[in-house]
Amino acid sequence: QVQLVESGGGLVQSGGSLRLSCAASGFILADYAVGWFRQDPGKEREAVSCITSSGGRTNYLDSVKGRFTASRDNAKNTVYLQLSSLKPEDTAVYYCAASTYYLAARGVEYDYWGQGTQVTVSS
């Protein structure tokens, strides 16, 4: 059974940090680029970052550059998103997704999705 499971979300104060994990089962995550998306109720889903299958290249939403860092451990079939210097506007449900594209930018380019993990940043 193909599955992506996010974890690591929670409630944190402004300026704090969290590390999100995205663990895959039922397929080899190393064959896929992995993206992180977020969505707050009433807002459009936005692409936060993407990391290539090898981990050699990443891209980020402008508003998170310098604060968020994507990484991966293919031996563990897991991808991470380090969130630092968090702001209240980062509050959202964060989703990871896997794509066969080299560096997928759009949601339609992703094949598998996790169920999401809530990140709440208090001011």
mmCIF file of C-alpha atoms in Angstrom:
data_model
loop_
_atom_site.group_PDB
_atom_site.id
_atom_site.type_symbol
_atom_site.label_atom_id
_atom_site.label_comp_id
_atom_site.label_asym_id
_atom_site.label_seq_id
_atom_site.Cartn_x
_atom_site.Cartn_y
_atom_site.Cartn_z
ATOM 1 C CA GLN A 1 0.000 0.000 0.000
ATOM 2 C CA VAL A 2 1.453 3.323 -1.105
ATOM 3 C CA GLN A 3 1.468 5.810 1.719
ATOM 4 C CA LEU A 4 3.045 9.107 2.766
ATOM 5 C CA VAL A 5 2.759 10.069 6.406
ATOM 6 C CA GLU A 6 3.697 13.485 7.743
ATOM 7 C CA SER A 7 4.596 14.127 11.363
ATOM 8 C CA GLY A 8 6.247 16.787 13.479
ATOM 9 C CA GLY A 9 3.637 19.513 13.367
ATOM 10 C CA GLY A 10 2.440 21.303 16.455
ATOM 11 C CA LEU A 11 1.962 24.592 18.240
ATOM 12 C CA VAL A 12 4.974 26.874 18.483
ATOM 13 C CA GLN A 13 5.583 30.496 19.352
ATOM 14 C CA SER A 14 6.640 33.038 16.770
ATOM 15 C CA GLY A 15 10.356 32.681 16.132
ATOM 16 C CA GLY A 16 10.349 29.018 17.053
ATOM 17 C CA SER A 17 11.248 25.941 15.034
ATOM 18 C CA LEU A 18 9.768 22.627 14.007
ATOM 19 C CA ARG A 19 10.982 19.739 11.896
ATOM 20 C CA LEU A 20 8.426 18.008 9.737
ATOM 21 C CA SER A 21 8.979 14.477 8.515
ATOM 22 C CA CYS A 22 7.447 12.718 5.548
ATOM 23 C CA ALA A 23 7.823 8.945 5.675
ATOM 24 C CA ALA A 24 7.006 6.793 2.682
ATOM 25 C CA SER A 25 5.884 3.185 2.562
ATOM 26 C CA GLY A 26 4.919 0.921 -0.302
ATOM 27 C CA PHE A 27 7.268 2.607 -2.779
ATOM 28 C CA ILE A 28 10.840 3.830 -3.060
ATOM 29 C CA LEU A 29 10.851 7.498 -2.174
ATOM 30 C CA ALA A 30 14.362 7.862 -3.604
ATOM 31 C CA ASP A 31 12.825 7.598 -7.080
ATOM 32 C CA TYR A 32 10.721 10.709 -6.513
ATOM 33 C CA ALA A 33 11.091 14.407 -6.004
ATOM 34 C CA VAL A 34 9.221 15.441 -2.880
ATOM 35 C CA GLY A 35 7.328 18.631 -2.421
ATOM 36 C CA TRP A 36 5.860 20.325 0.606
ATOM 37 C CA PHE A 37 2.626 22.267 0.323
ATOM 38 C CA ARG A 38 0.560 24.145 2.842
ATOM 39 C CA GLN A 39 -2.999 25.288 3.099
ATOM 40 C CA ASP A 40 -4.780 27.420 5.627
ATOM 41 C CA PRO A 41 -8.597 27.362 5.657
ATOM 42 C CA GLY A 42 -9.983 29.922 3.259
ATOM 43 C CA LYS A 43 -6.715 30.246 1.385
ATOM 44 C CA GLU A 44 -5.266 28.677 -1.731
ATOM 45 C CA ARG A 45 -2.886 25.780 -1.347
ATOM 46 C CA GLU A 46 0.667 26.931 -1.974
ATOM 47 C CA ALA A 47 3.822 25.066 -2.850
ATOM 48 C CA VAL A 48 6.422 25.617 -0.145
ATOM 49 C CA SER A 49 9.408 23.636 -1.367
ATOM 50 C CA CYS A 50 10.575 20.814 -3.553
ATOM 51 C CA ILE A 51 13.637 18.604 -3.293
ATOM 52 C CA THR A 52 14.918 16.454 -6.142
ATOM 53 C CA SER A 53 15.154 12.691 -5.802
ATOM 54 C CA SER A 54 18.880 12.832 -5.044
ATOM 55 C CA GLY A 55 18.526 15.807 -2.734
ATOM 56 C CA GLY A 56 20.932 17.758 -4.862
ATOM 57 C CA ARG A 57 18.605 20.603 -5.646
ATOM 58 C CA THR A 58 15.838 22.375 -3.809
ATOM 59 C CA ASN A 59 13.548 25.284 -4.406
ATOM 60 C CA TYR A 60 11.429 27.337 -2.036
ATOM 61 C CA LEU A 61 8.530 29.721 -1.877
ATOM 62 C CA ASP A 62 9.976 33.234 -1.667
ATOM 63 C CA SER A 63 8.397 33.926 1.708
ATOM 64 C CA VAL A 64 10.157 30.934 3.333
ATOM 65 C CA LYS A 65 13.587 31.239 1.731
ATOM 66 C CA GLY A 66 16.290 31.373 4.383
ATOM 67 C CA ARG A 67 13.901 30.038 7.034
ATOM 68 C CA PHE A 68 12.847 26.608 5.741
ATOM 69 C CA THR A 69 15.193 23.839 4.648
ATOM 70 C CA ALA A 70 14.245 20.630 2.870
ATOM 71 C CA SER A 71 16.419 17.536 3.172
ATOM 72 C CA ARG A 72 16.084 13.822 2.715
ATOM 73 C CA ASP A 73 17.437 10.520 3.908
ATOM 74 C CA ASN A 74 16.749 8.050 1.131
ATOM 75 C CA ALA A 75 18.047 5.173 3.212
ATOM 76 C CA LYS A 76 15.180 5.872 5.615
ATOM 77 C CA ASN A 77 12.660 6.600 2.861
ATOM 78 C CA THR A 78 12.030 9.929 4.565
ATOM 79 C CA VAL A 79 12.082 13.604 3.657
ATOM 80 C CA TYR A 80 12.274 16.466 6.134
ATOM 81 C CA LEU A 81 11.328 20.109 6.211
ATOM 82 C CA GLN A 82 13.052 22.184 8.871
ATOM 83 C CA LEU A 83 10.966 25.218 9.752
ATOM 84 C CA SER A 84 12.822 28.013 11.537
ATOM 85 C CA SER A 85 12.062 31.608 12.503
ATOM 86 C CA LEU A 86 8.396 30.729 12.253
ATOM 87 C CA LYS A 87 5.820 33.464 11.808
ATOM 88 C CA PRO A 88 2.065 33.425 12.467
ATOM 89 C CA GLU A 89 1.484 33.548 8.713
ATOM 90 C CA ASP A 90 3.182 30.132 8.426
ATOM 91 C CA THR A 91 0.200 28.602 10.207
ATOM 92 C CA ALA A 92 -1.343 25.946 7.954
ATOM 93 C CA VAL A 93 -1.727 22.252 7.339
ATOM 94 C CA TYR A 94 1.483 21.052 5.707
ATOM 95 C CA TYR A 95 1.389 18.237 3.183
ATOM 96 C CA CYS A 96 4.147 16.287 1.515
ATOM 97 C CA ALA A 97 3.777 14.813 -1.933
ATOM 98 C CA ALA A 98 5.879 12.688 -4.297
ATOM 99 C CA SER A 99 6.444 13.361 -7.981
ATOM 100 C CA THR A 100 8.279 11.706 -10.853
ATOM 101 C CA TYR A 101 9.108 15.171 -12.205
ATOM 102 C CA TYR A 102 12.653 16.362 -11.601
ATOM 103 C CA LEU A 103 11.591 19.454 -9.622
ATOM 104 C CA ALA A 104 7.834 19.614 -9.617
ATOM 105 C CA ALA A 105 6.239 23.001 -9.098
ATOM 106 C CA ARG A 106 2.527 22.343 -9.419
ATOM 107 C CA GLY A 107 0.204 20.113 -7.454
ATOM 108 C CA VAL A 108 -0.973 18.302 -10.587
ATOM 109 C CA GLU A 109 2.585 17.060 -11.111
ATOM 110 C CA TYR A 110 2.461 14.985 -7.933
ATOM 111 C CA ASP A 111 1.351 11.378 -7.743
ATOM 112 C CA TYR A 112 1.106 10.634 -4.034
ATOM 113 C CA TRP A 113 0.011 12.827 -1.135
ATOM 114 C CA GLY A 114 0.128 12.584 2.617
ATOM 115 C CA GLN A 115 -2.730 13.437 4.952
ATOM 116 C CA GLY A 116 -1.108 16.561 6.361
ATOM 117 C CA THR A 117 0.189 17.811 9.691
ATOM 118 C CA GLN A 118 -0.983 20.994 11.402
ATOM 119 C CA VAL A 119 1.496 23.763 12.148
ATOM 120 C CA THR A 120 0.233 26.583 14.316
ATOM 121 C CA VAL A 121 2.411 29.584 15.126
ATOM 122 C CA SER A 122 1.245 31.884 17.900
ATOM 123 C CA SER A 123 2.233 35.539 18.055
#
